[in-house]
Amino acid sequence: GENVEQHPSTLSVQEGDSAVIKCTYSDSASNYFPWYKQELGKRPQLIIDIRSNVGEKKDQRIAVTLNKTAKHFSLHITETQPEDSAVYFCAASNTGFQKLVFGTGTRLLVSP
Amino acid sequence: GAVVSQHPSRVICKSGTSVKIECRSLDFQATTMFWYRQFPKKSLMLMATSNEGSKATYEQGVEKDKFLINHASLTLSTLTVTSAHPEDSSFYICSAKRGSASYEQYFGPGTRLTVT
């Protein structure tokens, strides 16, 4: 089955810096890659997603890149703000099987 | 649109009792719902996939007789934790998809279960 690895487990940056979180997946049939932000005790919130027919997607300060050959995808956050502090999860899905497999999470701390 | 609710948000029960958690899609019909468990500072682990009108598909290592899932309608799935023990204490989150062709899953707010 699918296995998703995520790095780093914790990431501390200064406000205004960029943050990059990386994930690798094992199943070449995976074709949907969402990123979620989760605050303590809350539900995961979808912040951006990418499908396998696209190499990059951007939404304001957030971007995701996908390298299908290497089977890895990354989340890029620019101009970080303290409110970006949260746990971020990547996930991968083969829509034929529907289920999402989550990475282990990255705790991002943005210091003012 | 695409709102998913869960009830209750928090529940405390005694060891050996059963607890039922409801997951509802409020403004769309969900052909598929998923149940996840999340331990403190850990990732979401899929427990089972629930399709309306059919038996749930459980992930390896998840006891189907302990975690009973019923998906009786296109807007409601329930998870019953039977004979709960302290090690079942966790954050249980459901999600729902609009249809088989849909990519996105919409998550409920979660239920914090504490077994004493």
Short mmCIF file of C-alpha atoms in Angstrom, two decimals:
data_model
loop_
_atom_site.label_atom_id
_atom_site.label_comp_id
_atom_site.label_asym_id
_atom_site.label_seq_id
_atom_site.Cartn_x
_atom_site.Cartn_y
_atom_site.Cartn_z
CA GLY A 1 0.00 0.00 0.00
CA GLU A 2 0.88 3.67 -0.11
CA ASN A 3 3.43 5.08 2.32
CA VAL A 4 4.00 8.81 2.74
CA GLU A 5 7.05 10.23 4.48
CA GLN A 6 7.23 13.87 5.56
CA HIS A 7 10.16 16.06 6.61
CA PRO A 8 11.01 17.91 8.72
CA SER A 9 9.00 16.98 11.79
CA THR A 10 9.49 20.47 13.23
CA LEU A 11 10.37 23.72 11.52
CA SER A 12 11.05 27.05 13.19
CA VAL A 13 11.32 30.22 11.11
CA GLN A 14 11.29 33.94 11.66
CA GLU A 15 8.32 35.95 10.49
CA GLY A 16 8.78 36.88 6.85
CA ASP A 17 11.00 33.90 6.04
CA SER A 18 9.98 31.09 3.72
CA ALA A 19 9.15 27.57 4.88
CA VAL A 20 9.42 24.38 2.86
CA ILE A 21 8.00 21.00 3.81
CA LYS A 22 8.74 17.91 1.76
CA CYS A 23 6.93 14.62 1.27
CA THR A 24 7.70 11.46 -0.62
CA TYR A 25 5.25 8.77 -1.60
CA SER A 26 5.68 5.18 -2.65
CA ASP A 27 2.73 4.32 -4.91
CA SER A 28 3.24 5.53 -8.46
CA ALA A 29 -0.52 5.20 -8.99
CA SER A 30 -1.24 8.03 -6.53
CA ASN A 31 -2.67 10.98 -8.39
CA TYR A 32 -3.97 13.47 -5.83
CA PHE A 33 -1.82 15.28 -3.26
CA PRO A 34 -3.49 17.62 -0.76
CA TRP A 35 -1.90 19.63 2.03
CA TYR A 36 -3.70 20.29 5.30
CA LYS A 37 -3.18 22.73 8.15
CA GLN A 38 -4.34 21.56 11.55
CA GLU A 39 -4.53 23.69 14.65
CA LEU A 40 -4.66 22.06 18.07
CA GLY A 41 -7.92 20.23 18.64
CA LYS A 42 -9.35 21.28 15.27
CA ARG A 43 -10.16 19.56 12.02
CA PRO A 44 -7.60 19.47 9.20
CA GLN A 45 -8.12 22.34 6.77
CA LEU A 46 -7.27 21.90 3.12
CA ILE A 47 -4.88 24.68 2.12
CA ILE A 48 -3.84 23.56 -1.33
CA ASP A 49 -3.89 20.44 -3.46
CA ILE A 50 -2.38 19.25 -6.71
CA ARG A 51 -3.22 16.54 -9.16
CA SER A 52 -0.72 14.40 -10.97
CA ASN A 53 -1.24 16.11 -14.31
CA VAL A 54 0.15 19.37 -12.92
CA GLY A 55 3.71 20.13 -11.79
CA GLU A 56 3.10 23.24 -9.73
CA LYS A 57 0.22 25.17 -8.24
CA LYS A 58 0.21 28.48 -6.41
CA ASP A 59 -2.31 30.30 -4.25
CA GLN A 60 -1.07 33.63 -2.90
CA ARG A 61 1.69 32.81 -0.37
CA ILE A 62 1.32 29.06 -0.73
CA ALA A 63 2.63 26.84 -3.51
CA VAL A 64 2.95 23.14 -4.07
CA THR A 65 5.31 21.39 -6.48
CA LEU A 66 5.10 17.80 -7.64
CA ASN A 67 7.80 15.61 -9.14
CA LYS A 68 6.13 12.44 -10.32
CA THR A 69 9.35 10.84 -11.47
CA ALA A 70 10.96 11.18 -8.07
CA LYS A 71 7.63 10.69 -6.29
CA HIS A 72 7.93 13.70 -4.09
CA PHE A 73 5.99 16.88 -3.54
CA SER A 74 6.65 19.98 -1.49
CA LEU A 75 4.76 22.78 0.21
CA HIS A 76 6.24 26.26 0.02
CA ILE A 77 5.02 29.08 2.24
CA THR A 78 6.47 32.53 1.58
CA GLU A 79 6.39 35.59 3.82
CA THR A 80 5.42 33.50 6.82
CA GLN A 81 3.28 35.03 9.55
CA PRO A 82 2.77 33.95 13.19
CA GLU A 83 -0.73 32.77 12.28
CA ASP A 84 0.85 30.23 9.94
CA SER A 85 2.03 28.37 13.05
CA ALA A 86 0.29 24.98 13.08
CA VAL A 87 0.84 21.36 12.14
CA TYR A 88 0.91 20.69 8.42
CA PHE A 89 0.13 17.31 6.89
CA CYS A 90 0.69 16.12 3.36
CA ALA A 91 -1.36 13.27 1.96
CA ALA A 92 -1.55 11.12 -1.12
CA SER A 93 -4.44 9.37 -2.74
CA ASN A 94 -5.13 7.05 -5.59
CA THR A 95 -8.59 8.21 -6.46
CA GLY A 96 -9.44 4.74 -7.68
CA PHE A 97 -9.16 3.58 -4.08
CA GLN A 98 -10.35 6.92 -2.71
CA LYS A 99 -8.58 6.83 0.62
CA LEU A 100 -6.01 9.37 1.76
CA VAL A 101 -2.71 8.32 3.31
CA PHE A 102 -1.26 11.05 5.50
CA GLY A 103 2.31 12.01 6.19
CA THR A 104 3.59 12.20 9.75
CA GLY A 105 3.13 15.95 10.04
CA THR A 106 5.34 19.02 10.41
CA ARG A 107 5.01 21.39 13.31
CA LEU A 108 5.69 24.88 11.96
CA LEU A 109 6.49 27.65 14.40
CA VAL A 110 6.73 31.20 13.07
CA SER A 111 8.31 33.59 15.53
CA PRO A 112 7.52 37.32 15.41
CA GLY B 1 -21.11 24.37 0.90
CA ALA B 2 -19.57 21.00 1.85
CA VAL B 3 -20.05 21.13 5.61
CA VAL B 4 -19.54 18.05 7.75
CA SER B 5 -20.61 17.90 11.37
CA GLN B 6 -19.84 15.45 14.15
CA HIS B 7 -21.62 14.76 17.37
CA PRO B 8 -20.68 14.76 20.14
CA SER B 9 -17.61 16.99 20.11
CA ARG B 10 -16.41 15.55 23.41
CA VAL B 11 -17.41 12.45 25.31
CA ILE B 12 -16.18 10.80 28.48
CA CYS B 13 -17.21 7.23 29.15
CA LYS B 14 -16.36 4.49 31.57
CA SER B 15 -14.28 1.51 30.60
CA GLY B 16 -16.44 -1.30 29.21
CA THR B 17 -19.23 0.91 27.90
CA SER B 18 -20.02 1.76 24.27
CA VAL B 19 -20.00 5.15 22.62
CA LYS B 20 -21.62 6.22 19.36
CA ILE B 21 -20.26 9.07 17.25
CA GLU B 22 -22.29 10.58 14.41
CA CYS B 23 -20.93 12.12 11.24
CA ARG B 24 -23.27 14.11 9.02
CA SER B 25 -22.86 15.85 5.69
CA LEU B 26 -25.10 18.88 6.06
CA ASP B 27 -25.39 20.27 2.55
CA PHE B 28 -24.38 17.48 0.22
CA GLN B 29 -24.85 13.78 -0.28
CA ALA B 30 -21.81 11.74 0.67
CA THR B 31 -21.49 8.45 -1.11
CA THR B 32 -18.33 7.70 0.84
CA MET B 33 -17.33 8.61 4.37
CA PHE B 34 -14.07 7.89 6.15
CA TRP B 35 -13.23 7.47 9.82
CA TYR B 36 -9.82 8.46 11.16
CA ARG B 37 -8.22 8.24 14.56
CA GLN B 38 -5.58 10.69 15.72
CA PHE B 39 -3.52 10.22 18.87
CA PRO B 40 -1.84 13.24 20.49
CA LYS B 41 0.92 14.72 18.34
CA LYS B 42 0.43 12.02 15.74
CA SER B 43 -0.94 11.87 12.24
CA LEU B 44 -4.40 10.87 11.08
CA MET B 45 -4.73 7.14 10.66
CA LEU B 46 -7.54 5.82 8.50
CA MET B 47 -9.68 3.31 10.34
CA ALA B 48 -12.29 2.46 7.74
CA THR B 49 -14.04 3.53 4.57
CA SER B 50 -17.80 3.64 4.72
CA ASN B 51 -19.99 3.42 1.62
CA GLU B 52 -23.69 4.08 1.86
CA GLY B 53 -25.71 0.90 1.92
CA SER B 54 -22.79 -1.49 2.12
CA LYS B 55 -20.40 -2.83 4.70
CA ALA B 56 -17.46 -0.71 5.73
CA THR B 57 -13.96 -1.58 4.60
CA TYR B 58 -11.59 -1.65 7.56
CA GLU B 59 -7.88 -0.96 7.47
CA GLN B 60 -5.46 -3.61 8.57
CA GLY B 61 -5.24 -3.85 12.34
CA VAL B 62 -8.62 -2.20 13.01
CA GLU B 63 -11.07 -4.54 14.73
CA LYS B 64 -14.38 -4.40 12.92
CA ASP B 65 -16.25 -5.92 15.88
CA LYS B 66 -14.92 -3.23 18.18
CA PHE B 67 -15.42 -0.26 15.87
CA LEU B 68 -18.86 -0.69 14.35
CA ILE B 69 -19.61 1.54 11.38
CA ASN B 70 -23.03 2.11 9.90
CA HIS B 71 -23.61 4.26 6.83
CA ALA B 72 -27.39 4.12 6.67
CA SER B 73 -28.00 7.15 4.48
CA LEU B 74 -26.19 9.48 2.11
CA THR B 75 -25.80 12.05 4.88
CA LEU B 76 -25.09 10.00 7.99
CA SER B 77 -22.43 7.58 9.14
CA THR B 78 -21.98 6.39 12.71
CA LEU B 79 -19.00 4.92 14.51
CA THR B 80 -19.67 2.91 17.66
CA VAL B 81 -16.75 2.11 19.90
CA THR B 82 -17.81 -1.00 21.76
CA SER B 83 -16.47 -2.07 25.15
CA ALA B 84 -14.24 0.98 25.24
CA HIS B 85 -10.92 0.88 27.09
CA PRO B 86 -8.57 3.69 28.09
CA GLU B 87 -6.33 2.93 25.10
CA ASP B 88 -9.27 3.84 22.82
CA SER B 89 -9.06 7.42 24.09
CA SER B 90 -8.30 9.49 21.02
CA PHE B 91 -9.52 12.15 18.61
CA TYR B 92 -11.89 10.58 16.08
CA ILE B 93 -12.43 12.51 12.83
CA CYS B 94 -14.74 11.69 9.95
CA SER B 95 -14.60 12.95 6.40
CA ALA B 96 -16.92 12.76 3.44
CA LYS B 97 -16.69 12.86 -0.33
CA ARG B 98 -19.38 14.13 -2.66
CA GLY B 99 -19.01 11.28 -5.11
CA SER B 100 -16.60 8.74 -6.52
CA ALA B 101 -15.33 11.25 -9.06
CA SER B 102 -14.61 13.85 -6.39
CA TYR B 103 -11.06 14.29 -5.17
CA GLU B 104 -11.55 16.39 -2.06
CA GLN B 105 -12.55 15.06 1.35
CA TYR B 106 -14.43 17.35 3.73
CA PHE B 107 -13.55 16.83 7.36
CA GLY B 108 -15.76 16.96 10.41
CA PRO B 109 -14.64 18.87 13.52
CA GLY B 110 -13.67 15.71 15.38
CA THR B 111 -14.79 13.98 18.56
CA ARG B 112 -12.54 13.80 21.59
CA LEU B 113 -13.15 10.46 23.34
CA THR B 114 -11.83 9.90 26.84
CA VAL B 115 -12.30 6.49 28.43
CA THR B 116 -11.83 6.41 32.20
#
